[in-house]
Short mmCIF file of C-alpha atoms in Angstrom, two decimals:
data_model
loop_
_atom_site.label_atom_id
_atom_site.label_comp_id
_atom_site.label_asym_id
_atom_site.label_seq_id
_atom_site.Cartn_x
_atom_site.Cartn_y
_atom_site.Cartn_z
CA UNK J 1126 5.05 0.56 20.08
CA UNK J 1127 1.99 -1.52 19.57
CA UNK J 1128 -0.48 1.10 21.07
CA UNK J 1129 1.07 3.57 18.08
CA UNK J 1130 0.53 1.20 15.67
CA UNK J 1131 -3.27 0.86 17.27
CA UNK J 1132 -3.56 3.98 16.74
CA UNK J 1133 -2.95 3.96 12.89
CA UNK J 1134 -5.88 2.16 12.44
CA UNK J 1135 -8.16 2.74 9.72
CA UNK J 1136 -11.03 0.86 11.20
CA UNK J 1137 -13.37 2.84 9.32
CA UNK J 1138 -12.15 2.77 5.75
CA UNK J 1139 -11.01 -0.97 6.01
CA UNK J 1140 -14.59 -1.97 6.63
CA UNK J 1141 -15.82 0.45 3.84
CA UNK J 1142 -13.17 -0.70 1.28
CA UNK J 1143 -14.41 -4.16 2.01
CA UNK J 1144 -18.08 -3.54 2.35
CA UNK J 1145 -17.92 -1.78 -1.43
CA UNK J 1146 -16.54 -5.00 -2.51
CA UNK J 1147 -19.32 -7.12 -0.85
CA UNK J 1148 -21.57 -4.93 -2.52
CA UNK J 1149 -20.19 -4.24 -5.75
CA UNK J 1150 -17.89 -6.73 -7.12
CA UNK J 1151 -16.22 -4.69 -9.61
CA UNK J 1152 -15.26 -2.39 -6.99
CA UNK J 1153 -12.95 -5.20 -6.25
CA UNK J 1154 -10.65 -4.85 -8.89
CA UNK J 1155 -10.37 -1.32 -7.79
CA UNK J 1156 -9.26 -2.44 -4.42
CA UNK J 1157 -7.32 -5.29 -5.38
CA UNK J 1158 -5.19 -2.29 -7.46
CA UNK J 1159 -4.83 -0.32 -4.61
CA UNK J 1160 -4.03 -2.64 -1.95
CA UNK J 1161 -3.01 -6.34 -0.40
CA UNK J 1162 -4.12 -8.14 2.33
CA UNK J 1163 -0.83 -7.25 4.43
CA UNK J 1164 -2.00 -3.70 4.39
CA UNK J 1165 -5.00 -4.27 6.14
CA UNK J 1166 -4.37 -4.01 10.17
CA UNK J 1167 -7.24 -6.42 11.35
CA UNK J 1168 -6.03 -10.12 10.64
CA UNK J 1169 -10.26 -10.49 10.32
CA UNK J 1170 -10.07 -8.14 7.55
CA UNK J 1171 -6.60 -9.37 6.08
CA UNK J 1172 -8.44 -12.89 5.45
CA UNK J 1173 -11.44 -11.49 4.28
CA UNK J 1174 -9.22 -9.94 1.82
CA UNK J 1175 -7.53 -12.82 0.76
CA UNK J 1176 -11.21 -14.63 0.45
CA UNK J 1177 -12.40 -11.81 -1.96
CA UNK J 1178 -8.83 -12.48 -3.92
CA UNK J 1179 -9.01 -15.79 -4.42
CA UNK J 1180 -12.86 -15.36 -5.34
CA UNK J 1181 -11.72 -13.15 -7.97
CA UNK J 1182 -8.93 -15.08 -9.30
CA UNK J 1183 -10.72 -18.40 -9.63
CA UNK J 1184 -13.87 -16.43 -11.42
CA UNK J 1185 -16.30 -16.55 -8.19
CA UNK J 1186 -19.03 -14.08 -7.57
CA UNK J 1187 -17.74 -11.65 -4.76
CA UNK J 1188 -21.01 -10.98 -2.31
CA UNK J 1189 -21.71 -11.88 1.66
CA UNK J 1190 -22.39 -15.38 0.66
CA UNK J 1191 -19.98 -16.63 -1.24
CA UNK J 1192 -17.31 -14.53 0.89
CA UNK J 1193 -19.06 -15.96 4.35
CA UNK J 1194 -19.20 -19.80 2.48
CA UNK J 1195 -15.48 -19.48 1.84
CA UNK J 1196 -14.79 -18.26 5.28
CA UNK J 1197 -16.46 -21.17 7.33
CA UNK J 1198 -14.90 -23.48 5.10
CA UNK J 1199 -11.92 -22.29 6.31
CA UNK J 1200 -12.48 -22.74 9.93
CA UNK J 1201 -13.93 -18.95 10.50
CA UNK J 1202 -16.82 -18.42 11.54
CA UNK J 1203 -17.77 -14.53 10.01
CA UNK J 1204 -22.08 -14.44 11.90
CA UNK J 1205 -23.00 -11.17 10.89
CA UNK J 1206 -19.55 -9.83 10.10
CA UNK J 1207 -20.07 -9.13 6.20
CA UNK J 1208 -23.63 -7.77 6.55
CA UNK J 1209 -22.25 -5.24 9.13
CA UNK J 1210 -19.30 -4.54 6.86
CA UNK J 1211 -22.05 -3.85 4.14
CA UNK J 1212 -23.99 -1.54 6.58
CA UNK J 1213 -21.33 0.83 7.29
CA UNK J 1214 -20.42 1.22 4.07
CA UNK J 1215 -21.85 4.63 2.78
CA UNK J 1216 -21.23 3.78 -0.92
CA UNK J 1217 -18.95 1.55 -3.01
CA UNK J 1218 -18.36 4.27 -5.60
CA UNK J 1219 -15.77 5.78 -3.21
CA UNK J 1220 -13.89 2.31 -2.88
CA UNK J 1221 -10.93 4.33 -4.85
CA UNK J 1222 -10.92 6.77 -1.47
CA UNK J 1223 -11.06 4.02 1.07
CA UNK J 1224 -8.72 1.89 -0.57
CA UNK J 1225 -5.96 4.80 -0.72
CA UNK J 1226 -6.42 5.27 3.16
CA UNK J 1227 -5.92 1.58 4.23
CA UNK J 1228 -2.44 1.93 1.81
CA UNK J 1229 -1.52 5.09 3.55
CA UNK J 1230 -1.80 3.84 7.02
CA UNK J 1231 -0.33 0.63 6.18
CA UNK J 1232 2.72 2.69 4.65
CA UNK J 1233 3.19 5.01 8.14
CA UNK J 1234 2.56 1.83 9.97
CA UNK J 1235 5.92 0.10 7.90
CA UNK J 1236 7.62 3.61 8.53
CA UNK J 1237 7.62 3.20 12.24
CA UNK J 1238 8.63 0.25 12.54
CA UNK J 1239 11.53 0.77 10.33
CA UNK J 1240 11.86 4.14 12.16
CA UNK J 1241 12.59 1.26 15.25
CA UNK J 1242 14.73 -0.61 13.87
CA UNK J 1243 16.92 2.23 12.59
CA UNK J 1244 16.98 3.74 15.96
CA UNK J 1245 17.73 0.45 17.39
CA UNK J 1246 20.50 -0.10 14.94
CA UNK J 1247 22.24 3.55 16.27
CA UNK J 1248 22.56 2.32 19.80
CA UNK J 1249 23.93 -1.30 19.25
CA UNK J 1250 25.56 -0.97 16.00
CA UNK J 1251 29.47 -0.21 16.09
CA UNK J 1252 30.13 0.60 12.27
CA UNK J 1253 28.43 3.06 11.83
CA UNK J 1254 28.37 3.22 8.28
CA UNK J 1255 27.09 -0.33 8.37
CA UNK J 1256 24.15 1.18 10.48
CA UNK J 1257 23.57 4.13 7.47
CA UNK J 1258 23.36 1.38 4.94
CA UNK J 1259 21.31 -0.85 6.89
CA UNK J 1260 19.17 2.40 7.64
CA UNK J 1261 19.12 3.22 3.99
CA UNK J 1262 17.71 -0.43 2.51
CA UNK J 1263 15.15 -0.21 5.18
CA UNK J 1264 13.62 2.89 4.14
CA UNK J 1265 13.82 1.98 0.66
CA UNK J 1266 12.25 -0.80 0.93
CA UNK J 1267 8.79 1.45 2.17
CA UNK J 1268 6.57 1.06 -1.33
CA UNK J 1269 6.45 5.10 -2.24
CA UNK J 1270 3.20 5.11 -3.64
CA UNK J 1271 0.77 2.39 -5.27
CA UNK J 1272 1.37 0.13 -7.10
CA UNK J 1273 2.55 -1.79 -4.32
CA UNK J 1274 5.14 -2.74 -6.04
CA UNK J 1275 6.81 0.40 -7.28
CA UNK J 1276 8.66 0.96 -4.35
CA UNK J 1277 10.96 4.26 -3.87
CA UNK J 1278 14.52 2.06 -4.65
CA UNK J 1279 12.92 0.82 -8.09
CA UNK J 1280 11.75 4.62 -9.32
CA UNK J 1281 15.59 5.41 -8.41
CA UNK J 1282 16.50 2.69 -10.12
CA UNK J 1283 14.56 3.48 -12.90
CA UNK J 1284 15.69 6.98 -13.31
CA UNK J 1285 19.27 5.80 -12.81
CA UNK J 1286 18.76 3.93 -16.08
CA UNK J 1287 18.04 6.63 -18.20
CA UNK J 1288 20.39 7.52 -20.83
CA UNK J 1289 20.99 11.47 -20.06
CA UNK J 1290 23.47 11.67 -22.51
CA UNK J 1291 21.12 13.21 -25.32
CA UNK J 1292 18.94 15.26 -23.63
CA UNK J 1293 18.15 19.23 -23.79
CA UNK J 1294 19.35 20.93 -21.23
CA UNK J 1295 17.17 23.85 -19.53
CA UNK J 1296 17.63 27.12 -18.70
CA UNK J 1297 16.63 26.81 -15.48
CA UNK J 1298 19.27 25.17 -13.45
CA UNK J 1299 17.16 23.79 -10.29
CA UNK J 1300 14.77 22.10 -12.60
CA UNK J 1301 17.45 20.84 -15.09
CA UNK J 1302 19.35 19.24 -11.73
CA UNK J 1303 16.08 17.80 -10.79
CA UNK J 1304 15.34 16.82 -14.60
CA UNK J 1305 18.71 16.49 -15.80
CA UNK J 1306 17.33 17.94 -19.01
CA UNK J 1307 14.60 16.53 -21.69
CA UNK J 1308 15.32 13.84 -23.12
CA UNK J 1309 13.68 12.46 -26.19
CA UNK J 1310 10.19 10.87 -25.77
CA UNK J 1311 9.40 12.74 -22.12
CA UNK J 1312 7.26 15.63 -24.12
CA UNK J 1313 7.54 15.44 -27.68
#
């Protein structure tokens, strides 16, 4: 399992999303939007991350100094690290494109391993409908897209929410199941 993980690697558009922010701070913000340290598969890059985070949140200038200061501080010692992260970065105006790669591996990386424990769960599990709800919380709890944070069980539970009660129904019947009909405020 861990040599499948290995292999969903982004080794190239970690160090690029990172080397944008070392040289272009705002591209951080950018980055920080798209991503979190956990979704970075490199621990060296996950703390770099963090670094760059708490750089930004206390005010700091983000660039190979400040980052490399905070980092030996810590107990890490980054050498050449940054500058090489800076060097193999072909531009920070695609920090938007790098960023969205490290998410998307991160995101098949969660899915295998809940793909594991599912599997898992239908060979020692006995109740099987235990095991499908088990299954079922695991996969929702995969982030759908970014935001981080807008994760596939809170768009369902957003849409649950939705008073359908009022809305216009349309003629089309696979788009008004999908839909369930326009409801004030979605186009007018």
């Amino acid at each position: 399992m861990a040599d499948v993980l290995t292999r969903l690697f982004p080794e190239e558009a970690e160090a690029a999303a990172l080397g944008a922010a070392l040289m272009d701070p705002s591209a951080f913000g950018t980055l920080a939007a798209l991503v979190k340290a956990e979704d970075f598969f490199r621990p060296r890059h996950r703390d770099i991350f963090r670094v760059m985070e708490a750089l930004h949140t206390e005010g700091g200038e983000i660039n190979q100094v400040t980052v490399g200061d905070r980092l030996r501080v810590e107990g890490q010692e980054c050498g050449g690290y940054l500058s090489s992260l800076v060097s193999q970065t072909p531009t920070s105006l695609a920090v938007g494109s790098y960023a969205r790669e490290v998410g998307e591996f991160s995101r098949r990386r969660e899915l295998i391993v809940s793909a594991g424990k599912i599997a898992a769960l239908g060979y020692t599990e006995t109740d099987v409908e235990a095991a499908t709800g088990k299954a079922i919380e695991m996969l929702l709890a995969i982030p759908a897209s970014r935001p981080r944070e807008a994760a596939i069980s809170d768009v369902l539970l957003r849409m649950m929410a939705v008073d359908y009660s009022n809305s216009f129904h349309l003629p089309w019947k696979a788009l008004d199941f999908f839909t369930h009909g326009l409801s004030p405020g979605q186009l007018w």
